[in-house]
Amino acid sequence: MKAYMELSIGDSNPVRLLLDLHSQSCPRTVLNFTTLLTRTAPNGYIQSKFHRLIPTFMIQGGDFTNGDGTGGHSIYDGDVFGDENFDHSHDARGVLSMANSGKNTNGSQFFITFRQTRHLDGKHVVFGRVDMTDDDSKKLLDRLEMIRVGSGDVPSVDITVTGGGVIRKLKEREEEEQIQEVEENAMVPQDEDEIDLDEAIDDDDDVGDNENCRKDQGEGSGPDLSSMEQGQNVNEHNSADSKKAQLQERLRKLKMKINQSRQLNKKEVLSEGERLGSKEAHARYMKQVKKEEKTRKEQEMMQIHGKAYIGSEYDKKEAKAMMQSGNESIYQVMKRETTDEKNMFSPKDYYNPEGQFRNYENSVKSIRPGNLIPLQSNPDDIHSEHGKQREREGAMRLASELKRRAQKAEKRKQKSVEFEGEDVSYINKRNKRFNEKIGRNYDKHTVEIRQNLERGTAL
């Protein structure tokens, strides 16, 4: 699918940027983009501005509500929708991709790359690219990259979307015109989308009756026909009736097919809304898809290795291992190794990198808000009402977390009991904790040295 976006830099005339969209592999993302492309702010891209530009990296837009990277919404319920897939890569200049604030948080913001950015693969959904075969689009992209930026990567001049839409092929336009003509001529008394077949046939019968009445009136007022002429008229009338009946039957079948296709389309729309209408529904749907994929793979492996499964039917674990593919087996081994490496150190071991990272994750887990919002790109907006409210909420979360940690430390202090006859190998509590951490990791390697020191046999 091809689309276009008209951009105006400053007070200059709009220039058209042609886009190739991946409508087959990313239909939901493309539908969201093309729908917003034809709407006007604050409900669409038209009259919105690009709020962020980083030379040799990318240009970002699509925030038609706030204009600073903190707003915008999708056409779906819940304002955001999940990541459709990561089939395409940020492998070239001019890649069109969705901006987000984390996993499954796609709204309306998008960005266009100025170079290859493969580190964004698996994090942002690529749903199109700039048509680099078009000279005007290529020159416009070069011109955008040369614009100067101020604080917060904000462009020094306004880059405004003045128009946009989908470029449809001639065949698609003709098909749409034909469908529209059929819909305008169809009678729809019961439902806006359904065709009343009986009424359409009755209208044709009324036309036939009127013609017969006119023939009867003409026969009564004109001269009498001969028997040969009467027989010829009867044959012509019968042939006309048979053709009329065939046309009516074809029309009836055509309208029945149109009604059936509309009903099926309605069912699919409702089912898709139930599947993907909310985050919870989307999560359930993705879980069901994974389960079906797993079942399909197991059935496929069963067909290939059915004899091995039957031969070891009393040992399910052995049968599963025998039917496991090579890639899946390697993945399971690597997953176990990663888990063992993570469990090697305690989160409280601050002096090793793994322990530091895990301790940091545990520390900020309860402070983070539910939905992460990117920082304000404009420093002046921090003093706005939205920024003050956000600051108050963050302060309340931080205060509650500090209170919780103080209570936890107090309980730990009450549980720690020191015996009078215990050996003292530390000078203060901080040194004691450090010695305990050292002991947890190195005591098992220094047992022999300590024994030799105690016996006095050390070299």
Short mmCIF file of N, CA and C in Angstrom, two decimals, residues 1-5 7 15-22 33 50 57-59 89-97 110-115 126-145 167:
data_model
loop_
_atom_site.label_atom_id
_atom_site.label_comp_id
_atom_site.label_asym_id
_atom_site.label_seq_id
_atom_site.Cartn_x
_atom_site.Cartn_y
_atom_site.Cartn_z
N MET A 1 0.85 -1.19 0.00
CA MET A 1 0.00 0.00 0.00
C MET A 1 0.89 1.24 0.00
N LYS A 2 0.48 2.23 -0.79
CA LYS A 2 1.21 3.49 -0.86
C LYS A 2 0.39 4.59 -0.21
N ALA A 3 1.07 5.49 0.50
CA ALA A 3 0.43 6.65 1.12
C ALA A 3 1.34 7.85 0.94
N TYR A 4 0.82 9.01 1.27
CA TYR A 4 1.61 10.23 1.15
C TYR A 4 1.31 11.13 2.34
N MET A 5 2.30 11.98 2.65
CA MET A 5 2.18 12.96 3.72
C MET A 5 2.77 14.27 3.21
N LEU A 7 4.24 17.85 3.86
CA LEU A 7 4.93 18.55 4.94
C LEU A 7 5.29 19.96 4.49
N VAL A 15 5.41 19.97 0.58
CA VAL A 15 6.07 18.99 -0.30
C VAL A 15 5.57 17.61 0.08
N ARG A 16 5.32 16.78 -0.92
CA ARG A 16 4.74 15.46 -0.69
C ARG A 16 5.83 14.44 -0.40
N LEU A 17 5.64 13.67 0.69
CA LEU A 17 6.54 12.58 1.06
C LEU A 17 5.82 11.26 0.82
N LEU A 18 6.30 10.48 -0.15
CA LEU A 18 5.67 9.21 -0.49
C LEU A 18 6.14 8.10 0.45
N LEU A 19 5.21 7.24 0.86
CA LEU A 19 5.50 6.17 1.82
C LEU A 19 5.01 4.84 1.28
N ASP A 20 5.81 3.80 1.46
CA ASP A 20 5.41 2.42 1.17
C ASP A 20 5.07 1.75 2.49
N LEU A 21 3.83 1.32 2.68
CA LEU A 21 3.36 0.75 3.94
C LEU A 21 3.24 -0.76 3.84
N HIS A 22 3.60 -1.46 4.92
CA HIS A 22 3.53 -2.93 4.97
C HIS A 22 2.13 -3.35 5.42
N PHE A 33 -2.35 4.15 11.28
CA PHE A 33 -1.60 5.27 10.69
C PHE A 33 -2.41 5.95 9.58
N PHE A 50 6.07 18.01 13.86
CA PHE A 50 7.13 17.12 14.31
C PHE A 50 7.84 17.78 15.49
N PHE A 57 20.10 10.49 13.04
CA PHE A 57 19.39 9.45 13.78
C PHE A 57 17.94 9.32 13.30
N MET A 58 17.06 10.30 13.65
CA MET A 58 15.66 10.16 13.25
C MET A 58 14.92 11.48 13.49
N ILE A 59 13.68 11.54 12.95
CA ILE A 59 12.75 12.63 13.19
C ILE A 59 11.43 12.02 13.66
N SER A 89 12.99 -4.83 9.86
CA SER A 89 14.14 -4.31 10.60
C SER A 89 14.40 -2.84 10.25
N HIS A 90 15.08 -2.14 11.18
CA HIS A 90 15.52 -0.76 10.94
C HIS A 90 16.86 -0.84 10.20
N ASP A 91 16.80 -1.27 8.98
CA ASP A 91 18.02 -1.64 8.26
C ASP A 91 18.47 -0.62 7.23
N ALA A 92 17.81 0.54 7.15
CA ALA A 92 18.19 1.49 6.11
C ALA A 92 17.70 2.89 6.49
N ARG A 93 18.04 3.83 5.66
CA ARG A 93 17.55 5.20 5.81
C ARG A 93 16.11 5.29 5.34
N GLY A 94 15.28 6.06 6.05
CA GLY A 94 13.89 6.25 5.64
C GLY A 94 12.93 5.22 6.16
N VAL A 95 13.30 4.44 7.18
CA VAL A 95 12.39 3.43 7.74
C VAL A 95 11.34 4.14 8.60
N LEU A 96 10.07 3.76 8.42
CA LEU A 96 8.95 4.32 9.17
C LEU A 96 8.56 3.35 10.28
N SER A 97 8.61 3.80 11.54
CA SER A 97 8.42 2.91 12.68
C SER A 97 7.60 3.61 13.75
N PHE A 110 5.15 8.36 15.70
CA PHE A 110 5.97 7.57 14.79
C PHE A 110 7.28 8.31 14.55
N PHE A 111 8.24 7.64 13.94
CA PHE A 111 9.50 8.29 13.59
C PHE A 111 10.03 7.72 12.28
N ILE A 112 10.86 8.52 11.61
CA ILE A 112 11.51 8.14 10.36
C ILE A 112 13.01 8.22 10.56
N THR A 113 13.72 7.14 10.24
CA THR A 113 15.15 7.07 10.52
C THR A 113 15.94 7.78 9.42
N PHE A 114 17.10 8.33 9.83
CA PHE A 114 18.04 8.93 8.89
C PHE A 114 19.20 7.99 8.56
N ARG A 115 19.28 6.87 9.26
CA ARG A 115 20.34 5.90 9.01
C ARG A 115 19.89 4.54 9.52
N VAL A 126 8.19 -1.77 12.85
CA VAL A 126 8.41 -1.14 11.55
C VAL A 126 7.22 -1.49 10.65
N PHE A 127 6.54 -0.45 10.13
CA PHE A 127 5.35 -0.70 9.31
C PHE A 127 5.42 -0.02 7.94
N GLY A 128 6.59 0.50 7.57
CA GLY A 128 6.71 1.11 6.25
C GLY A 128 8.06 1.77 6.09
N ARG A 129 8.22 2.47 4.97
CA ARG A 129 9.46 3.19 4.70
C ARG A 129 9.19 4.26 3.63
N VAL A 130 10.07 5.24 3.58
CA VAL A 130 9.97 6.31 2.59
C VAL A 130 10.33 5.74 1.22
N ASP A 131 9.57 6.15 0.20
CA ASP A 131 9.84 5.71 -1.17
C ASP A 131 11.08 6.45 -1.68
N MET A 132 12.23 5.81 -1.57
CA MET A 132 13.49 6.45 -1.95
C MET A 132 13.67 6.52 -3.47
N THR A 133 12.80 5.88 -4.24
CA THR A 133 12.87 6.01 -5.70
C THR A 133 12.27 7.32 -6.18
N ASP A 134 11.50 7.99 -5.31
CA ASP A 134 10.91 9.28 -5.64
C ASP A 134 11.90 10.39 -5.28
N ASP A 135 12.29 11.20 -6.25
CA ASP A 135 13.31 12.24 -6.02
C ASP A 135 12.84 13.27 -5.01
N ASP A 136 11.57 13.68 -5.09
CA ASP A 136 11.07 14.70 -4.16
C ASP A 136 11.10 14.19 -2.72
N SER A 137 10.72 12.94 -2.51
CA SER A 137 10.73 12.37 -1.16
C SER A 137 12.15 12.26 -0.64
N LYS A 138 13.07 11.85 -1.50
CA LYS A 138 14.47 11.71 -1.09
C LYS A 138 15.08 13.06 -0.72
N LYS A 139 14.78 14.09 -1.54
CA LYS A 139 15.31 15.43 -1.26
C LYS A 139 14.68 16.01 0.02
N LEU A 140 13.38 15.72 0.23
CA LEU A 140 12.72 16.22 1.42
C LEU A 140 13.32 15.61 2.68
N LEU A 141 13.65 14.32 2.63
CA LEU A 141 14.27 13.68 3.79
C LEU A 141 15.65 14.28 4.09
N ASP A 142 16.41 14.58 3.03
CA ASP A 142 17.71 15.24 3.23
C ASP A 142 17.53 16.64 3.81
N ARG A 143 16.51 17.33 3.36
CA ARG A 143 16.25 18.68 3.84
C ARG A 143 15.83 18.67 5.32
N LEU A 144 15.04 17.67 5.72
CA LEU A 144 14.62 17.56 7.12
C LEU A 144 15.82 17.33 8.04
N GLU A 145 16.75 16.52 7.59
CA GLU A 145 17.91 16.21 8.42
C GLU A 145 18.81 17.43 8.63
N ILE A 167 -2.79 6.38 -1.42
CA ILE A 167 -2.79 6.39 -2.88
C ILE A 167 -3.32 5.04 -3.35
#
